[in-house]
């Protein structure tokens, strides 16, 4: 049986990573040519890892289910990427980024991993600038920064509202260089269906060619999974509709522990749900909270009048607006962490102050920023500061320079001009902090099986700070895994090529084929989405922004029942020997069903509130999350035992030697 050994190096926190790199085993350049590595996923984590490993000399096979690596969901990230450069001279440092990240995660992450993340953050920016990523620059040509939620400094580097796209194109270009050299063999439109374990080690995968339906065997000396998170377990989320948890779930069922599945992030600035037929939610960047002020009417009658179309938000006087984040959290205001902002919005809407037809929306207003920037521009240019029309014009231009593409996107979706009318936003599922358990080397409890980026659990605790997802993905891929994987692979230089004509590959392929044939031959009555939507409603209503014991117990039973109905009643048209997106979706939703149950079990087990996990039984008098450090200061790592009811809980105790454990406050 696998056990938890985090392999955190000894010594002072600031020296751990340097000393670890100095002491781990290496593979010399000539021997790297003898070693094969499979990388699943080509987002920022997978793409940067594949490029870096190939650059080092390993033979890399990279897989993505999209038609191109540049279609990975990382492309959708808007706001920015954190790094402790202190370009603004506002007191930032490696330690402060480390502290903000641990505090933002509500003290449920490993000190050593988070400090390493902060330490390598500055290198990421240098790497990306060298690749040509067009980060925003100030008037003097230096790289610009803006602030994000949960911090008191400006450390977020950005490229308008397209940061993820630009960073992914940088990683993609690095991949392309290695593809042209023959060091990366790229498998587009291929989905990992299972991981193959030989003599206790990960030695390959079973993949399905999504175009032809062919089942393929691929071997390697190590398998790296950077397949993203499981936010689509809620059906409606900010994730791309193809994003799924299947690769991570296959790892779990082959022996890799799954950690903290209930730690899910709700993002506060999503465009609200508009109807039952909606299949995707759109996120407005957290960067908008730098200049946008969040409010609802102070009077319920005003909110009701707005919902009924009898009143416009611009007709609400300033004194009749409740800037509730500024009121409740004066130190951080609109830039409190995502979990805090989300719960505050839900509280106002639940109390009857929501501003759209469903009552589930608050305003994000830029009128103050437009006036502030307009006056600044007028003063700088020596123009009349009392000319209101001029001030408004200049202010809108300044806001457009910072956020223009985001405003355009909002207007296309909502058909309202956010320069004239405040945006409407509401919390939605975004990122998952839970994931496959990994040690300090990013290896799972299965030797040779690694998880990177959002697919693992390691760096964000119970809540992720904004602009830290891109940071972790690139840190893992460019600067951590290329070192640590060598320590494992140094024992494989004489192993030789891994054969695929073995009983382990035979059995794995047989199981994959049987499952696929079951779906196409099952003559049920309902589509995959029919069941996925029901699962999403169970998860959102009972495992969403707030949770309680009765709802969680009910959710577990509801999910079991729904899963039974799914396997009996799902209908997949077409065959297995063709491009069949409904078939691919069926397999992913089947995995979501199982993961959802473990999610609810984990949430029920954790009888405390921390970060995005808010148990109604555990809150302060003023409604804030109330941790229980005495009983729950651990990582919950679940081991598969045949089904979720038998899953075994392992606890990795979290030790804080460099940060004082205290109640998180943003007031």
GROMACS .gro file of C-alpha atoms in nm, residues 36-469:
model
  434
   36UNK     CA    1   1.090   0.841  -2.313
   37UNK     CA    2   0.844   1.065  -2.129
   38UNK     CA    3   0.471   1.096  -2.197
   39UNK     CA    4   0.308   1.433  -2.126
   40UNK     CA    5  -0.072   1.454  -2.108
   41UNK     CA    6  -0.213   1.800  -2.175
   42UNK     CA    7  -0.057   2.095  -2.356
   43UNK     CA    8  -0.173   2.390  -2.151
   44UNK     CA    9   0.075   2.606  -1.967
   45UNK     CA   10   0.185   2.323  -1.737
   46UNK     CA   11   0.193   2.044  -1.995
   47UNK     CA   12   0.318   2.260  -2.281
   48UNK     CA   13   0.603   2.412  -2.083
   49UNK     CA   14   0.697   2.071  -1.940
   50UNK     CA   15   0.701   1.903  -2.282
   51UNK     CA   16   0.913   2.182  -2.431
   52UNK     CA   17   1.156   2.185  -2.137
   53UNK     CA   18   1.199   1.808  -2.119
   54UNK     CA   19   1.258   1.787  -2.494
   55UNK     CA   20   1.506   2.075  -2.476
   56UNK     CA   21   1.695   1.877  -2.212
   57UNK     CA   22   1.716   1.580  -2.450
   58UNK     CA   23   1.438   1.344  -2.340
   59UNK     CA   24   1.215   1.186  -2.604
   60UNK     CA   25   0.871   1.333  -2.541
   61UNK     CA   26   0.530   1.215  -2.656
   62UNK     CA   27   0.273   1.492  -2.598
   63UNK     CA   28  -0.103   1.435  -2.608
   64UNK     CA   29  -0.398   1.674  -2.627
   65UNK     CA   30  -0.763   1.612  -2.706
   66UNK     CA   31  -0.790   1.944  -2.891
   67UNK     CA   32  -0.703   1.988  -3.259
   68UNK     CA   33  -0.395   2.192  -3.159
   69UNK     CA   34  -0.192   2.243  -2.840
   70UNK     CA   35  -0.266   2.613  -2.857
   71UNK     CA   36  -0.636   2.538  -2.792
   72UNK     CA   37  -0.569   2.432  -2.433
   73UNK     CA   38  -0.791   2.607  -2.178
   74UNK     CA   39  -0.496   2.808  -2.043
   75UNK     CA   40  -0.562   3.035  -2.340
   76UNK     CA   41  -0.874   3.165  -2.164
   77UNK     CA   42  -0.689   3.313  -1.865
   78UNK     CA   43  -0.728   3.689  -1.879
   79UNK     CA   44  -0.594   3.887  -1.587
   80UNK     CA   45  -0.227   3.812  -1.538
   81UNK     CA   46   0.053   3.616  -1.376
   82UNK     CA   47   0.212   3.687  -1.038
   83UNK     CA   48   0.583   3.728  -0.975
   84UNK     CA   49   0.780   3.871  -0.684
   85UNK     CA   50   0.982   4.125  -0.882
   86UNK     CA   51   0.892   4.435  -0.675
   87UNK     CA   52   0.904   4.651  -0.988
   88UNK     CA   53   0.662   4.894  -0.825
   89UNK     CA   54   0.881   4.936  -0.519
   90UNK     CA   55   0.578   4.880  -0.296
   91UNK     CA   56   0.734   4.630  -0.056
   92UNK     CA   57   0.693   4.304  -0.246
   93UNK     CA   58   0.933   4.015  -0.191
   94UNK     CA   59   0.957   3.638  -0.225
   95UNK     CA   60   0.850   3.605   0.136
   96UNK     CA   61   0.549   3.835   0.090
   97UNK     CA   62   0.428   3.638  -0.213
   98UNK     CA   63   0.478   3.318  -0.013
   99UNK     CA   64   0.289   3.464   0.284
  100UNK     CA   65   0.003   3.600   0.072
  101UNK     CA   66  -0.038   3.264  -0.100
  102UNK     CA   67  -0.047   3.061   0.222
  103UNK     CA   68  -0.280   3.312   0.388
  104UNK     CA   69  -0.499   3.334   0.077
  105UNK     CA   70  -0.528   2.954   0.081
  106UNK     CA   71  -0.645   2.978   0.443
  107UNK     CA   72  -0.341   2.791   0.577
  108UNK     CA   73  -0.414   2.465   0.402
  109UNK     CA   74  -0.107   2.439   0.175
  110UNK     CA   75   0.250   2.319   0.223
  111UNK     CA   76   0.500   2.585   0.322
  112UNK     CA   77   0.786   2.429   0.123
  113UNK     CA   78   0.595   2.403  -0.205
  114UNK     CA   79   0.454   2.754  -0.181
  115UNK     CA   80   0.790   2.912  -0.098
  116UNK     CA   81   0.946   2.738  -0.399
  117UNK     CA   82   0.665   2.871  -0.617
  118UNK     CA   83   0.734   3.226  -0.497
  119UNK     CA   84   1.106   3.175  -0.541
  120UNK     CA   85   1.091   3.072  -0.907
  121UNK     CA   86   0.818   3.323  -0.999
  122UNK     CA   87   1.067   3.590  -1.106
  123UNK     CA   88   1.237   3.347  -1.345
  124UNK     CA   89   0.906   3.282  -1.520
  125UNK     CA   90   0.873   3.646  -1.625
  126UNK     CA   91   1.228   3.655  -1.761
  127UNK     CA   92   1.166   3.332  -1.952
  128UNK     CA   93   0.843   3.461  -2.105
  129UNK     CA   94   0.989   3.799  -2.200
  130UNK     CA   95   1.270   3.614  -2.375
  131UNK     CA   96   1.006   3.415  -2.566
  132UNK     CA   97   0.847   3.738  -2.682
  133UNK     CA   98   0.539   3.749  -2.460
  134UNK     CA   99   0.409   4.108  -2.503
  135UNK     CA  100   0.357   4.204  -2.140
  136UNK     CA  101   0.213   4.550  -2.080
  137UNK     CA  102   0.470   4.822  -2.020
  138UNK     CA  103   0.454   5.159  -1.855
  139UNK     CA  104   0.535   5.497  -2.017
  140UNK     CA  105   0.908   5.446  -1.967
  141UNK     CA  106   0.906   5.101  -2.128
  142UNK     CA  107   0.938   4.899  -1.808
  143UNK     CA  108   0.709   4.602  -1.744
  144UNK     CA  109   0.387   4.718  -1.581
  145UNK     CA  110   0.207   4.557  -1.286
  146UNK     CA  111  -0.139   4.565  -1.141
  147UNK     CA  112  -0.290   4.433  -0.818
  148UNK     CA  113  -0.515   4.133  -0.769
  149UNK     CA  114  -0.736   4.011  -0.487
  150UNK     CA  115  -0.596   3.919  -0.149
  151UNK     CA  116  -0.276   4.127  -0.163
  152UNK     CA  117  -0.159   4.478  -0.079
  153UNK     CA  118   0.102   4.509  -0.355
  154UNK     CA  119   0.107   4.520  -0.736
  155UNK     CA  120   0.282   4.206  -0.860
  156UNK     CA  121   0.064   4.089  -1.147
  157UNK     CA  122   0.219   4.104  -1.495
  158UNK     CA  123  -0.034   4.112  -1.777
  159UNK     CA  124  -0.093   4.140  -2.149
  160UNK     CA  125  -0.419   4.335  -2.165
  161UNK     CA  126  -0.691   4.077  -2.098
  162UNK     CA  127  -0.513   3.809  -2.301
  163UNK     CA  128  -0.238   3.700  -2.065
  164UNK     CA  129  -0.314   3.328  -2.082
  165UNK     CA  130  -0.325   3.336  -2.460
  166UNK     CA  131   0.009   3.512  -2.490
  167UNK     CA  132   0.179   3.285  -2.237
  168UNK     CA  133   0.040   2.976  -2.406
  169UNK     CA  134   0.165   3.095  -2.743
  170UNK     CA  135   0.509   3.131  -2.585
  171UNK     CA  136   0.500   2.773  -2.457
  172UNK     CA  137   0.353   2.657  -2.789
  173UNK     CA  138   0.639   2.817  -2.983
  174UNK     CA  139   0.888   2.642  -2.754
  175UNK     CA  140   0.705   2.314  -2.821
  176UNK     CA  141   0.705   2.372  -3.195
  177UNK     CA  142   1.081   2.414  -3.195
  178UNK     CA  143   1.118   2.073  -3.033
  179UNK     CA  144   0.856   1.917  -3.262
  180UNK     CA  145   1.056   2.035  -3.563
  181UNK     CA  146   1.370   1.881  -3.408
  182UNK     CA  147   1.191   1.550  -3.362
  183UNK     CA  148   1.226   1.559  -2.984
  184UNK     CA  149   0.850   1.596  -2.930
  185UNK     CA  150   0.610   1.365  -3.109
  186UNK     CA  151   0.275   1.542  -3.099
  187UNK     CA  152  -0.053   1.353  -3.078
  188UNK     CA  153  -0.339   1.595  -3.141
  189UNK     CA  154  -0.699   1.473  -3.106
  190UNK     CA  155  -0.587   1.194  -2.874
  191UNK     CA  156  -0.737   1.132  -2.532
  192UNK     CA  157  -0.572   0.940  -2.250
  193UNK     CA  158  -0.809   0.659  -2.153
  194UNK     CA  159  -0.600   0.488  -1.886
  195UNK     CA  160  -0.253   0.476  -1.734
  196UNK     CA  161  -0.062   0.147  -1.749
  197UNK     CA  162   0.122   0.028  -1.439
  198UNK     CA  163   0.401  -0.230  -1.480
  199UNK     CA  164   0.575  -0.369  -1.171
  200UNK     CA  165   0.433  -0.085  -0.966
  201UNK     CA  166   0.560   0.191  -1.198
  202UNK     CA  167   0.378   0.407  -1.455
  203UNK     CA  168   0.502   0.280  -1.788
  204UNK     CA  169   0.258   0.413  -2.043
  205UNK     CA  170  -0.098   0.496  -2.138
  206UNK     CA  171  -0.388   0.373  -2.344
  207UNK     CA  172  -0.506   0.652  -2.576
  208UNK     CA  173  -0.796   0.687  -2.816
  209UNK     CA  174  -0.754   0.859  -3.149
  210UNK     CA  175  -1.061   1.083  -3.138
  211UNK     CA  176  -1.076   1.114  -3.518
  212UNK     CA  177  -1.062   0.745  -3.614
  213UNK     CA  178  -1.165   0.586  -3.284
  214UNK     CA  179  -0.854   0.367  -3.285
  215UNK     CA  180  -0.726   0.251  -2.945
  216UNK     CA  181  -0.349   0.296  -2.915
  217UNK     CA  182  -0.076   0.183  -2.676
  218UNK     CA  183   0.204   0.421  -2.584
  219UNK     CA  184   0.490   0.338  -2.352
  220UNK     CA  185   0.739   0.555  -2.164
  221UNK     CA  186   0.967   0.554  -1.864
  222UNK     CA  187   0.749   0.816  -1.692
  223UNK     CA  188   0.407   0.972  -1.741
  224UNK     CA  189   0.341   1.340  -1.666
  225UNK     CA  190  -0.020   1.458  -1.643
  226UNK     CA  191  -0.102   1.827  -1.682
  227UNK     CA  192  -0.468   1.788  -1.776
  228UNK     CA  193  -0.619   2.072  -1.573
  229UNK     CA  194  -0.894   2.073  -1.313
  230UNK     CA  195  -1.244   1.936  -1.265
  231UNK     CA  196  -1.459   2.251  -1.250
  232UNK     CA  197  -1.695   2.110  -1.515
  233UNK     CA  198  -1.820   1.863  -1.256
  234UNK     CA  199  -2.070   2.147  -1.190
  235UNK     CA  200  -2.173   2.150  -1.560
  236UNK     CA  201  -2.189   2.530  -1.563
  237UNK     CA  202  -1.843   2.672  -1.500
  238UNK     CA  203  -1.593   2.912  -1.650
  239UNK     CA  204  -1.397   2.617  -1.792
  240UNK     CA  205  -1.394   2.525  -2.159
  241UNK     CA  206  -1.671   2.275  -2.229
  242UNK     CA  207  -1.418   2.004  -2.314
  243UNK     CA  208  -1.225   2.042  -1.989
  244UNK     CA  209  -1.253   1.725  -1.785
  245UNK     CA  210  -1.111   1.522  -1.498
  246UNK     CA  211  -1.073   1.186  -1.669
  247UNK     CA  212  -0.693   1.169  -1.681
  248UNK     CA  213  -0.664   1.256  -1.312
  249UNK     CA  214  -0.942   1.015  -1.222
  250UNK     CA  215  -0.774   0.728  -1.411
  251UNK     CA  216  -0.460   0.801  -1.210
  252UNK     CA  217  -0.661   0.782  -0.887
  253UNK     CA  218  -0.811   0.445  -0.982
  254UNK     CA  219  -0.462   0.313  -1.057
  255UNK     CA  220  -0.323   0.403  -0.716
  256UNK     CA  221  -0.251   0.777  -0.712
  257UNK     CA  222  -0.409   0.943  -0.409
  258UNK     CA  223  -0.662   1.222  -0.475
  259UNK     CA  224  -0.623   1.517  -0.237
  260UNK     CA  225  -0.876   1.769  -0.108
  261UNK     CA  226  -1.140   1.712  -0.380
  262UNK     CA  227  -1.384   1.948  -0.202
  263UNK     CA  228  -1.150   2.249  -0.238
  264UNK     CA  229  -1.314   2.428  -0.531
  265UNK     CA  230  -1.285   2.794  -0.615
  266UNK     CA  231  -1.585   3.011  -0.687
  267UNK     CA  232  -1.486   3.318  -0.890
  268UNK     CA  233  -1.676   3.638  -0.802
  269UNK     CA  234  -1.671   3.813  -1.141
  270UNK     CA  235  -1.858   3.584  -1.378
  271UNK     CA  236  -2.132   3.700  -1.614
  272UNK     CA  237  -2.453   3.571  -1.447
  273UNK     CA  238  -2.650   3.269  -1.567
  274UNK     CA  239  -2.927   3.368  -1.806
  275UNK     CA  240  -3.126   3.049  -1.867
  276UNK     CA  241  -3.170   2.674  -1.845
  277UNK     CA  242  -3.027   2.610  -2.190
  278UNK     CA  243  -2.691   2.770  -2.112
  279UNK     CA  244  -2.393   2.532  -2.131
  280UNK     CA  245  -2.101   2.765  -2.051
  281UNK     CA  246  -2.026   3.063  -1.828
  282UNK     CA  247  -1.799   3.352  -1.920
  283UNK     CA  248  -1.554   3.504  -1.676
  284UNK     CA  249  -1.472   3.872  -1.650
  285UNK     CA  250  -1.112   3.911  -1.537
  286UNK     CA  251  -1.036   3.971  -1.170
  287UNK     CA  252  -0.817   4.258  -1.289
  288UNK     CA  253  -1.140   4.455  -1.331
  289UNK     CA  254  -1.168   4.468  -0.951
  290UNK     CA  255  -0.868   4.701  -0.950
  291UNK     CA  256  -1.082   4.985  -1.083
  292UNK     CA  257  -1.439   4.856  -1.069
  293UNK     CA  258  -1.639   4.911  -0.750
  294UNK     CA  259  -1.886   4.639  -0.650
  295UNK     CA  260  -2.225   4.742  -0.514
  296UNK     CA  261  -2.595   4.670  -0.476
  297UNK     CA  262  -2.877   4.908  -0.386
  298UNK     CA  263  -2.915   4.983  -0.016
  299UNK     CA  264  -3.293   4.965  -0.042
  300UNK     CA  265  -3.471   4.642  -0.133
  301UNK     CA  266  -3.736   4.839  -0.316
  302UNK     CA  267  -3.469   4.983  -0.546
  303UNK     CA  268  -3.329   4.636  -0.615
  304UNK     CA  269  -3.679   4.509  -0.692
  305UNK     CA  270  -3.745   4.804  -0.923
  306UNK     CA  271  -3.421   4.729  -1.112
  307UNK     CA  272  -3.516   4.362  -1.145
  308UNK     CA  273  -3.855   4.462  -1.285
  309UNK     CA  274  -3.703   4.705  -1.534
  310UNK     CA  275  -3.855   5.012  -1.368
  311UNK     CA  276  -3.525   5.162  -1.257
  312UNK     CA  277  -3.177   5.182  -1.407
  313UNK     CA  278  -2.861   5.146  -1.197
  314UNK     CA  279  -2.740   5.487  -1.314
  315UNK     CA  280  -3.047   5.637  -1.149
  316UNK     CA  281  -2.941   5.515  -0.804
  317UNK     CA  282  -2.776   5.799  -0.612
  318UNK     CA  283  -2.434   5.736  -0.453
  319UNK     CA  284  -2.576   5.758  -0.103
  320UNK     CA  285  -2.827   5.482  -0.192
  321UNK     CA  286  -2.558   5.237  -0.307
  322UNK     CA  287  -2.408   4.975  -0.079
  323UNK     CA  288  -2.042   4.923  -0.168
  324UNK     CA  289  -2.053   4.620   0.057
  325UNK     CA  290  -1.695   4.497   0.011
  326UNK     CA  291  -1.558   4.841   0.095
  327UNK     CA  292  -1.794   4.852   0.393
  328UNK     CA  293  -1.710   4.508   0.529
  329UNK     CA  294  -1.340   4.487   0.440
  330UNK     CA  295  -1.198   4.842   0.448
  331UNK     CA  296  -0.829   4.736   0.428
  332UNK     CA  297  -0.872   4.539   0.103
  333UNK     CA  298  -1.205   4.668  -0.026
  334UNK     CA  299  -1.294   4.531  -0.368
  335UNK     CA  300  -0.969   4.332  -0.378
  336UNK     CA  301  -1.047   4.076  -0.110
  337UNK     CA  302  -0.973   3.714  -0.209
  338UNK     CA  303  -1.213   3.536  -0.439
  339UNK     CA  304  -1.380   3.317  -0.179
  340UNK     CA  305  -1.451   3.617   0.045
  341UNK     CA  306  -1.588   3.829  -0.242
  342UNK     CA  307  -1.802   3.541  -0.367
  343UNK     CA  308  -1.964   3.470  -0.033
  344UNK     CA  309  -2.030   3.841   0.022
  345UNK     CA  310  -2.207   3.864  -0.315
  346UNK     CA  311  -2.416   3.556  -0.238
  347UNK     CA  312  -2.510   3.698   0.102
  348UNK     CA  313  -2.637   4.025  -0.052
  349UNK     CA  314  -2.833   3.844  -0.323
  350UNK     CA  315  -2.980   3.591  -0.079
  351UNK     CA  316  -3.092   3.889   0.132
  352UNK     CA  317  -3.291   4.024  -0.164
  353UNK     CA  318  -3.057   4.286  -0.310
  354UNK     CA  319  -2.970   4.108  -0.638
  355UNK     CA  320  -3.003   4.321  -0.951
  356UNK     CA  321  -3.092   4.097  -1.247
  357UNK     CA  322  -3.414   3.913  -1.325
  358UNK     CA  323  -3.308   3.604  -1.132
  359UNK     CA  324  -3.190   3.811  -0.835
  360UNK     CA  325  -2.842   3.662  -0.866
  361UNK     CA  326  -2.619   3.949  -0.974
  362UNK     CA  327  -2.436   4.250  -0.831
  363UNK     CA  328  -2.287   4.550  -1.007
  364UNK     CA  329  -1.924   4.609  -1.104
  365UNK     CA  330  -1.914   4.982  -1.171
  366UNK     CA  331  -1.641   5.181  -1.350
  367UNK     CA  332  -1.793   5.528  -1.330
  368UNK     CA  333  -1.559   5.636  -1.047
  369UNK     CA  334  -1.254   5.506  -1.233
  370UNK     CA  335  -1.358   5.684  -1.551
  371UNK     CA  336  -1.380   6.015  -1.365
  372UNK     CA  337  -1.054   5.956  -1.179
  373UNK     CA  338  -0.856   5.866  -1.489
  374UNK     CA  339  -1.021   6.145  -1.687
  375UNK     CA  340  -0.913   6.411  -1.438
  376UNK     CA  341  -0.563   6.266  -1.429
  377UNK     CA  342  -0.538   6.277  -1.807
  378UNK     CA  343  -0.677   6.630  -1.824
  379UNK     CA  344  -0.430   6.752  -1.563
  380UNK     CA  345  -0.138   6.580  -1.740
  381UNK     CA  346  -0.234   6.738  -2.075
  382UNK     CA  347  -0.310   7.079  -1.930
  383UNK     CA  348  -0.678   7.062  -2.025
  384UNK     CA  349  -0.987   7.193  -1.847
  385UNK     CA  350  -1.048   6.972  -1.542
  386UNK     CA  351  -1.400   7.114  -1.504
  387UNK     CA  352  -1.519   7.006  -1.848
  388UNK     CA  353  -1.732   6.705  -1.756
  389UNK     CA  354  -1.773   6.578  -2.113
  390UNK     CA  355  -1.398   6.597  -2.171
  391UNK     CA  356  -1.322   6.424  -1.841
  392UNK     CA  357  -1.561   6.141  -1.924
  393UNK     CA  358  -1.417   6.104  -2.275
  394UNK     CA  359  -1.057   6.093  -2.151
  395UNK     CA  360  -1.151   5.857  -1.869
  396UNK     CA  361  -1.322   5.611  -2.102
  397UNK     CA  362  -1.015   5.613  -2.327
  398UNK     CA  363  -0.789   5.537  -2.030
  399UNK     CA  364  -1.013   5.252  -1.912
  400UNK     CA  365  -1.032   5.117  -2.269
  401UNK     CA  366  -0.652   5.107  -2.287
  402UNK     CA  367  -0.642   4.886  -1.978
  403UNK     CA  368  -0.951   4.669  -2.019
  404UNK     CA  369  -1.091   4.737  -2.366
  405UNK     CA  370  -1.110   4.380  -2.495
  406UNK     CA  371  -1.284   4.267  -2.175
  407UNK     CA  372  -1.543   4.542  -2.210
  408UNK     CA  373  -1.600   4.443  -2.573
  409UNK     CA  374  -1.652   4.081  -2.472
  410UNK     CA  375  -1.903   4.179  -2.204
  411UNK     CA  376  -2.099   4.399  -2.446
  412UNK     CA  377  -2.117   4.123  -2.708
  413UNK     CA  378  -2.253   3.875  -2.453
  414UNK     CA  379  -2.487   4.095  -2.249
  415UNK     CA  380  -2.570   4.362  -2.510
  416UNK     CA  381  -2.500   4.643  -2.264
  417UNK     CA  382  -2.227   4.907  -2.283
  418UNK     CA  383  -2.023   4.873  -1.960
  419UNK     CA  384  -1.880   5.224  -2.006
  420UNK     CA  385  -2.233   5.357  -1.962
  421UNK     CA  386  -2.405   5.090  -1.748
  422UNK     CA  387  -2.238   4.893  -1.467
  423UNK     CA  388  -2.147   4.533  -1.544
  424UNK     CA  389  -2.350   4.261  -1.378
  425UNK     CA  390  -2.148   3.983  -1.216
  426UNK     CA  391  -2.214   3.680  -0.995
  427UNK     CA  392  -1.993   3.401  -0.854
  428UNK     CA  393  -1.937   3.084  -1.056
  429UNK     CA  394  -1.720   2.772  -1.040
  430UNK     CA  395  -1.377   2.846  -1.178
  431UNK     CA  396  -1.069   2.660  -1.051
  432UNK     CA  397  -1.012   2.347  -0.844
  433UNK     CA  398  -0.748   2.355  -0.573
  434UNK     CA  399  -0.795   1.984  -0.508
  435UNK     CA  400  -0.630   1.732  -0.734
  436UNK     CA  401  -0.392   1.440  -0.747
  437UNK     CA  402  -0.165   1.427  -0.441
  438UNK     CA  403   0.203   1.484  -0.522
  439UNK     CA  404   0.520   1.505  -0.317
  440UNK     CA  405   0.780   1.783  -0.333
  441UNK     CA  406   0.910   1.632  -0.660
  442UNK     CA  407   0.559   1.649  -0.813
  443UNK     CA  408   0.538   1.270  -0.820
  444UNK     CA  409   0.219   1.093  -0.715
  445UNK     CA  410   0.202   0.788  -0.489
  446UNK     CA  411   0.262   0.581  -0.804
  447UNK     CA  412   0.633   0.581  -0.897
  448UNK     CA  413   0.693   0.740  -1.237
  449UNK     CA  414   0.353   0.910  -1.245
  450UNK     CA  415   0.372   1.289  -1.210
  451UNK     CA  416   0.099   1.553  -1.191
  452UNK     CA  417   0.157   1.922  -1.264
  453UNK     CA  418  -0.043   2.244  -1.279
  454UNK     CA  419  -0.410   2.239  -1.184
  455UNK     CA  420  -0.414   1.859  -1.207
  456UNK     CA  421  -0.230   1.840  -0.873
  457UNK     CA  422  -0.329   1.980  -0.534
  458UNK     CA  423  -0.005   2.121  -0.412
  459UNK     CA  424   0.023   2.499  -0.395
  460UNK     CA  425  -0.304   2.681  -0.331
  461UNK     CA  426  -0.458   2.530  -0.019
  462UNK     CA  427  -0.830   2.599   0.020
  463UNK     CA  428  -0.841   2.906  -0.208
  464UNK     CA  429  -0.625   3.030  -0.496
  465UNK     CA  430  -0.516   3.390  -0.521
  466UNK     CA  431  -0.586   3.554  -0.855
  467UNK     CA  432  -0.307   3.533  -1.118
  468UNK     CA  433  -0.146   3.236  -0.941
  469UNK     CA  434  -0.276   2.962  -1.173
   0.00000   0.00000   0.00000
